[in-house]
Tab-separated table of C-alpha atoms in Angstrom:
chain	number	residue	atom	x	y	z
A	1	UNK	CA	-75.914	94.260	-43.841
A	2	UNK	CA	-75.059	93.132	-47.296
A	3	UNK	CA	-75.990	89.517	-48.733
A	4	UNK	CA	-72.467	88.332	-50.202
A	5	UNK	CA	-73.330	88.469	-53.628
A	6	UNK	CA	-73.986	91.747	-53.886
A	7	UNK	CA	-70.444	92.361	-51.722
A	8	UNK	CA	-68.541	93.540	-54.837
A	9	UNK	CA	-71.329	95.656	-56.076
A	10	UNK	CA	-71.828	97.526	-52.586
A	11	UNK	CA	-67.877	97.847	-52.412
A	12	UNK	CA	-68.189	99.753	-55.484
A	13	UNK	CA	-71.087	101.710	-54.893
A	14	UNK	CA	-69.130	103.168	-51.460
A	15	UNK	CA	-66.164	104.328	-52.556
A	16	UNK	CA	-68.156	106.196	-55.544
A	17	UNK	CA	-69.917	107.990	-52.738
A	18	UNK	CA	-66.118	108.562	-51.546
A	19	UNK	CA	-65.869	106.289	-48.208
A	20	UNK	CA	-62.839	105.974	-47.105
A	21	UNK	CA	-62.783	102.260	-46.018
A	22	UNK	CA	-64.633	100.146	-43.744
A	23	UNK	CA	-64.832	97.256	-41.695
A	24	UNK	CA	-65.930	93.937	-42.865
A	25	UNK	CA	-67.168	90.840	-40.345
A	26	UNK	CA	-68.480	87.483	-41.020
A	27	UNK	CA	-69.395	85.848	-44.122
A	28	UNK	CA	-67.737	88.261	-46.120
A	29	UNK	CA	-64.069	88.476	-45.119
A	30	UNK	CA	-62.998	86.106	-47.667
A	31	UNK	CA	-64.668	87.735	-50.388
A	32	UNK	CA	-63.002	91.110	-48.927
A	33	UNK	CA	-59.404	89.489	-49.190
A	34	UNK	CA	-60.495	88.493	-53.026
A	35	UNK	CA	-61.902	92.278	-53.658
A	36	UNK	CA	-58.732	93.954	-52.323
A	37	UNK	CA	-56.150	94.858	-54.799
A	38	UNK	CA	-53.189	95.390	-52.104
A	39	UNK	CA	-52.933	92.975	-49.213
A	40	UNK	CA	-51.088	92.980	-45.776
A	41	UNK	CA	-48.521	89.996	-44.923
A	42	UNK	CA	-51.267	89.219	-42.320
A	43	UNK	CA	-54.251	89.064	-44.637
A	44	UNK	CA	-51.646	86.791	-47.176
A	45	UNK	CA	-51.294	84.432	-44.111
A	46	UNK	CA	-54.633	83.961	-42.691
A	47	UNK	CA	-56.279	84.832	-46.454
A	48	UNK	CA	-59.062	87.168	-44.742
A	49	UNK	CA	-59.455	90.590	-44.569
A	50	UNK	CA	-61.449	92.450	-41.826
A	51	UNK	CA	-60.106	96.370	-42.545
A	52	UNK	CA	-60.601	97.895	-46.196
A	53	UNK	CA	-59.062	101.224	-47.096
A	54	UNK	CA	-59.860	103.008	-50.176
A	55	UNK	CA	-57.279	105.337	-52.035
A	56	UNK	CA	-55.417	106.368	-54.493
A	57	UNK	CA	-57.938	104.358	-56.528
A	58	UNK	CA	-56.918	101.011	-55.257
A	59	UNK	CA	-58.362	98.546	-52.310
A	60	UNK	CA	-55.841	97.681	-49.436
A	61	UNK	CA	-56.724	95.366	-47.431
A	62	UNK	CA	-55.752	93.567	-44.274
A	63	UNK	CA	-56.863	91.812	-41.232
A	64	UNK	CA	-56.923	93.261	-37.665
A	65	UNK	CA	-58.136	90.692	-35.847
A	66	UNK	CA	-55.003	89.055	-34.741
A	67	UNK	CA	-53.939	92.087	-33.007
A	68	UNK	CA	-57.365	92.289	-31.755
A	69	UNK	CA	-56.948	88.707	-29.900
A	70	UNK	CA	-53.118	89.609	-29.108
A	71	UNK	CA	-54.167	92.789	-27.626
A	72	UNK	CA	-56.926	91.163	-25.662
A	73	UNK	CA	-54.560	88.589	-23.601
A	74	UNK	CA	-52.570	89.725	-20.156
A	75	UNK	CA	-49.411	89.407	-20.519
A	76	UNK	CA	-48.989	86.789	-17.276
A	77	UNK	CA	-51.498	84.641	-19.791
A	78	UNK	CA	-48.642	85.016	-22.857
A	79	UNK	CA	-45.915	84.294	-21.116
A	80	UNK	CA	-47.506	81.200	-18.926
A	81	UNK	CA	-50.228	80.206	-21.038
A	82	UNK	CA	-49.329	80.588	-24.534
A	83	UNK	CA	-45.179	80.809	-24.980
A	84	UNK	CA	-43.890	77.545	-25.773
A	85	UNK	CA	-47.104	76.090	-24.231
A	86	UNK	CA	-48.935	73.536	-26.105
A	87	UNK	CA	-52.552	75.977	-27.467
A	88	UNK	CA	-55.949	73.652	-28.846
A	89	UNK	CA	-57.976	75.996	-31.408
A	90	UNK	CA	-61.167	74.514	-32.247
A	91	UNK	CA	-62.758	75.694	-35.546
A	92	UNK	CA	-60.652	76.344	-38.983
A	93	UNK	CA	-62.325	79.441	-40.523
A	94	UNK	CA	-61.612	82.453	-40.956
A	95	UNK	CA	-61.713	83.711	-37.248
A	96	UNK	CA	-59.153	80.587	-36.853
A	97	UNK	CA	-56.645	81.803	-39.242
A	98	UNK	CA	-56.536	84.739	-37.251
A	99	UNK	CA	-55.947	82.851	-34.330
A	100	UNK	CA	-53.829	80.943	-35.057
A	101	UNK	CA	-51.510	83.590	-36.810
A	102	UNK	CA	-51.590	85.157	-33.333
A	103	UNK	CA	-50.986	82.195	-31.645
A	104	UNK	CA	-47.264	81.407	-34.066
A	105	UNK	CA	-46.477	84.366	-33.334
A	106	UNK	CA	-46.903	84.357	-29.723
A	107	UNK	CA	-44.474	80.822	-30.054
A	108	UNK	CA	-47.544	78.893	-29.394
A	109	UNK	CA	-47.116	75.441	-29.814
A	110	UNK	CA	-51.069	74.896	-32.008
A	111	UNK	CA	-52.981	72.224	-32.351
A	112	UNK	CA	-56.326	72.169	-34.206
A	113	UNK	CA	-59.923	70.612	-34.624
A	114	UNK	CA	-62.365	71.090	-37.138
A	115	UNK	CA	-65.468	68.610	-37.689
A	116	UNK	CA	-64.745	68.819	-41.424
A	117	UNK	CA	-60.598	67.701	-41.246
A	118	UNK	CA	-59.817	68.415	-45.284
A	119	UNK	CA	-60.412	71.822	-44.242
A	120	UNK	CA	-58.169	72.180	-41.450
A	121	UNK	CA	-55.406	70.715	-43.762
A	122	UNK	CA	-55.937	73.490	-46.389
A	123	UNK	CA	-55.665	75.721	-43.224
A	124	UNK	CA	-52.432	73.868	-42.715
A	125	UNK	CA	-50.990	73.823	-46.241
A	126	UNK	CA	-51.919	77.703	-46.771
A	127	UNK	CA	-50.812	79.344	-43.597
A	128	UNK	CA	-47.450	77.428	-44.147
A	129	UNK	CA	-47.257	76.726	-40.138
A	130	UNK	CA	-46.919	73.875	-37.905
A	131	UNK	CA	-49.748	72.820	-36.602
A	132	UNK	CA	-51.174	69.682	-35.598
A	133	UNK	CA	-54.453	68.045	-36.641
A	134	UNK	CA	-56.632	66.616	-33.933
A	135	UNK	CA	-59.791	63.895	-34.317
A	136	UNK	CA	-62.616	64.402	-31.779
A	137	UNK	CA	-61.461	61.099	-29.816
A	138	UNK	CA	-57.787	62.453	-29.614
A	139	UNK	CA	-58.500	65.741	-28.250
A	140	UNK	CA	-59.943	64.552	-25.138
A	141	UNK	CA	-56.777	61.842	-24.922
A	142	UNK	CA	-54.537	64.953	-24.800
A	143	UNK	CA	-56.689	67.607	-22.937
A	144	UNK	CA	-54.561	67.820	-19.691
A	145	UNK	CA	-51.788	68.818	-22.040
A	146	UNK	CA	-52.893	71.785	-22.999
A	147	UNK	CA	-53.175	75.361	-20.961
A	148	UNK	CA	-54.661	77.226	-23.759
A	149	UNK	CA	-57.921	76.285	-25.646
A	150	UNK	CA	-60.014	78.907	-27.577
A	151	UNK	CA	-63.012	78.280	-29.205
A	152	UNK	CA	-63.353	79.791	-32.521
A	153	UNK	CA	-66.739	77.723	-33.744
A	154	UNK	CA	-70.509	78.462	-32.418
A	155	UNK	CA	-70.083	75.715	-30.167
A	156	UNK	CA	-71.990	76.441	-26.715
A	157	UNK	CA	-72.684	79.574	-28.856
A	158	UNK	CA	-76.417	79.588	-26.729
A	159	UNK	CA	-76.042	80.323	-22.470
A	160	UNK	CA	-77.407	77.152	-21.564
A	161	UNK	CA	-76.392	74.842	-24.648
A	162	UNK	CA	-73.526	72.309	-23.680
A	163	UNK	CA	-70.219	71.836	-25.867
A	164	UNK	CA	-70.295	67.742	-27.069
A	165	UNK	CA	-67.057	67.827	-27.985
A	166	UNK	CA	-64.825	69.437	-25.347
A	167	UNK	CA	-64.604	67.425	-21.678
A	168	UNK	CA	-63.366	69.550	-19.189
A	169	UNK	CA	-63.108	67.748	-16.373
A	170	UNK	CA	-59.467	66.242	-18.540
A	171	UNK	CA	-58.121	69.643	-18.744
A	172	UNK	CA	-55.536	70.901	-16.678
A	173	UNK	CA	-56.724	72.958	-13.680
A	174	UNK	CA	-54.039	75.532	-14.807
A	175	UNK	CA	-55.874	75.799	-18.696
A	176	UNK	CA	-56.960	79.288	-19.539
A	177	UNK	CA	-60.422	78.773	-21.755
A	178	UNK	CA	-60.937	81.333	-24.852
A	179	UNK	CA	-64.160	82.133	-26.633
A	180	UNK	CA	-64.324	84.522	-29.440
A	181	UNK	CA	-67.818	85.248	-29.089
A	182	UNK	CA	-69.138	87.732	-26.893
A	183	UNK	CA	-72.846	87.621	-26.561
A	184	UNK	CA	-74.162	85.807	-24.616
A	185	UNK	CA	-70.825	87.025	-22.755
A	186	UNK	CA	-71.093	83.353	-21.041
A	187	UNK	CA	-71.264	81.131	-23.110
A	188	UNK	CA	-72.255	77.736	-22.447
A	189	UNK	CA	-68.730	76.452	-23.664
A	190	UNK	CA	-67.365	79.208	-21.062
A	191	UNK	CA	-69.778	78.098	-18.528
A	192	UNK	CA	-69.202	74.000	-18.656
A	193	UNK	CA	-64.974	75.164	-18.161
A	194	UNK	CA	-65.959	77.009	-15.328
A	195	UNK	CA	-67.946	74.567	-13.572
A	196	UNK	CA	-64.318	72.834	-13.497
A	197	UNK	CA	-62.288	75.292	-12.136
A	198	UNK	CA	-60.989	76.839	-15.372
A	199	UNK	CA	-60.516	80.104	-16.214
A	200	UNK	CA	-62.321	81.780	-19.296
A	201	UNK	CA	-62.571	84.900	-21.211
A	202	UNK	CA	-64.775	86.164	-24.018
A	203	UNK	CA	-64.106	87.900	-27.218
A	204	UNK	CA	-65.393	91.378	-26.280
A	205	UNK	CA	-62.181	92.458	-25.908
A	206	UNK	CA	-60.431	91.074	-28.847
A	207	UNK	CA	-63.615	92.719	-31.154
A	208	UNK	CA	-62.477	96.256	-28.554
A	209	UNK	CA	-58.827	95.765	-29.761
A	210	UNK	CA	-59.463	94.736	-33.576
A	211	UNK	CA	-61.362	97.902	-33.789
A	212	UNK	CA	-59.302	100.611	-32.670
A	213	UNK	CA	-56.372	98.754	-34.807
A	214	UNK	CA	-58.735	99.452	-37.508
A	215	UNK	CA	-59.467	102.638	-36.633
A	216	UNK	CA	-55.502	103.665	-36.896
A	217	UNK	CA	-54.961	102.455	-39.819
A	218	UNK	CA	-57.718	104.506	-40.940
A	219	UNK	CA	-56.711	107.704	-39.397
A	220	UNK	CA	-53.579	107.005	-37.508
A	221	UNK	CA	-54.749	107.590	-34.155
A	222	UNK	CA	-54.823	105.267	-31.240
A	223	UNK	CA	-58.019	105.820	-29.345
A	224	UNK	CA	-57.827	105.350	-26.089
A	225	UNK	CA	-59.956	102.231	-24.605
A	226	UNK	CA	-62.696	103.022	-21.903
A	227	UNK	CA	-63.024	100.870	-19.081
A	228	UNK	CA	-66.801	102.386	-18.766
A	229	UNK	CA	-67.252	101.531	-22.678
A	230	UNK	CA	-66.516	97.835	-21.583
A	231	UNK	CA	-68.382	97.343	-19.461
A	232	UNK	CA	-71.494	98.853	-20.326
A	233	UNK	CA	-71.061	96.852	-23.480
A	234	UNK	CA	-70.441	93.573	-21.357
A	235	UNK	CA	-74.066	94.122	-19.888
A	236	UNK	CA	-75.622	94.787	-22.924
C-alpha cells in the first residue's frame, strides 16, 4: 500500500533490497508507465503499466491486463459477441485503455462513455484507434445495437446500488454484460442486466489471467489455473 507520491521513492527502495519486479494496481499504473525506463507496445498503447521487472539496472515495464480480460472471455463470446460486433465500454481510465486495446484487437467494433468527454478524446487521440464517443442520452438511443457492454467505472460498484446511466431493458436480449470488478462478485450493474435477461460476468477472472501473465514474464512459467482457487476466491 503505497500513497502515490512516495511511488518513485518505494520503487527505488525495492530494487535496492534486490526485488525482482512487481505488480502494480490502481492509482499508480500511470505513474508506473512514467517510472519505467523500457516499455511494451501494449503499455505504449494503453500508456499504463501493471507488471514491473527489474534488471540489468533498468525498469521494463508493461501491462498485462489486456491479456488478463482476453484470457477471461469464451471463445463462443469472441467470436459472437465481440468480432465485428458493435462493443460499449463505459469508463476511459486506465482499466479502459486496457480494454479497449483488447477489444481492437479482438476486431471489436468500440464505442465509449465517460462522464468527463475531453478525456475520452485524449483516450481517442493517444491510443490512435477508432472509436466512437457516446453522450449519456445517445447510449441508451443505440443500446439494442450493441452485444457487448463492459463496465470499466465503479458504477453499481455497491450489491444493491443501481447504475443511472445504463437502461437495460433497450439492450439486446443477446448482449453479454462485463464488469471488471469482482467484489461484490454481483454487482448491482451486473444485477439490474440480469433482471433483463442478460448475461454477465465479473472481473475475477480477468484479475486470475492478468496475474499468471505476470507471473511468466517474471519467471517464464505458465501456472496452471485452479478451478478450486476460483471459486473459493468467488465466495470470499
Amino acid at each position: 500500500d503505497v500513497h502515490p507520491n512516495r511511488f518513485s521513492d518505494e520503487i527505488d527502495n525495492l530494487i535496492d533490497q534486490g526485488y525482482y519486479g512487481l505488480n502494480v494496481t490502481v492509482p499508480l499504473k500511470e505513474l508506473a508507465y512514467k517510472k519505467a525506463d523500457r516499455l511494451s507496445d501494449v503499455s505504449k498503447a494503453t500508456k499504463a503499466v501493471n507488471t514491473l521487472v527489474f534488471k540489468n539496472g533498468q525498469i521494463f515495464g508493461t501491462n498485462t491486463d489486456p491479456v488478463g480480460f482476453e484470457s477471461s472471455l469464451s471463445k463462443n463470446i469472441i467470436e459472437n459477441r465481440i468480432k465485428n460486433k458493435k462493443c460499449l465500454v463505459l469508463g476511459a481510465g486506465g482499466s479502459a485503455r486496457a480494454i479497449i486495446y483488447a477489444l481492437h484487437k479482438m476486431s471489436g467494433k468500440i464505442s465509449v462513455y465517460n462522464r468527463t468527454e475531453e478525456k475520452a478524446a485524449t483516450l481517442k487521440k493517444e491510443m490512435k484507434i477508432n472509436i466512437e464517443i457516446l453522450s449519456a442520452t445517445e447510449i441508451n438511443k443505440q443500446l439494442e445495437e450493441f452485444s457487448f457492454i463492459v463496465n470499466t467505472t465503479s458504477a453499481g460498484l455497491a450489491s444493491g446500488q443501481q447504475n443511472d446511466l445504463v437502461d437495460f431493458r433497450n439492450a439486446t436480449k443477446n448482449c453479454f454484460v462485463y464488469d471488471l470488478i469482482y467484489k461484490p462478485k454481483e454487482t448491482g450493474f451486473m444485477k439490474q442486466a440480469q433482471a433483463n435477461g442478460l448475461t454477465t460476468q465479473n472481473g475475477l477472472n480477468m484479475l486470475i489471467g492478468q496475474a499468471a501473465a505476470s507471473f511468466y514474464i517474471w519467471h517464464g512459467v505458465s501456472p496452471e489455473v485452479s478451478v478450486d482457487l476460483i471459486q473459493t476466491l468467488a465466495s470470499d
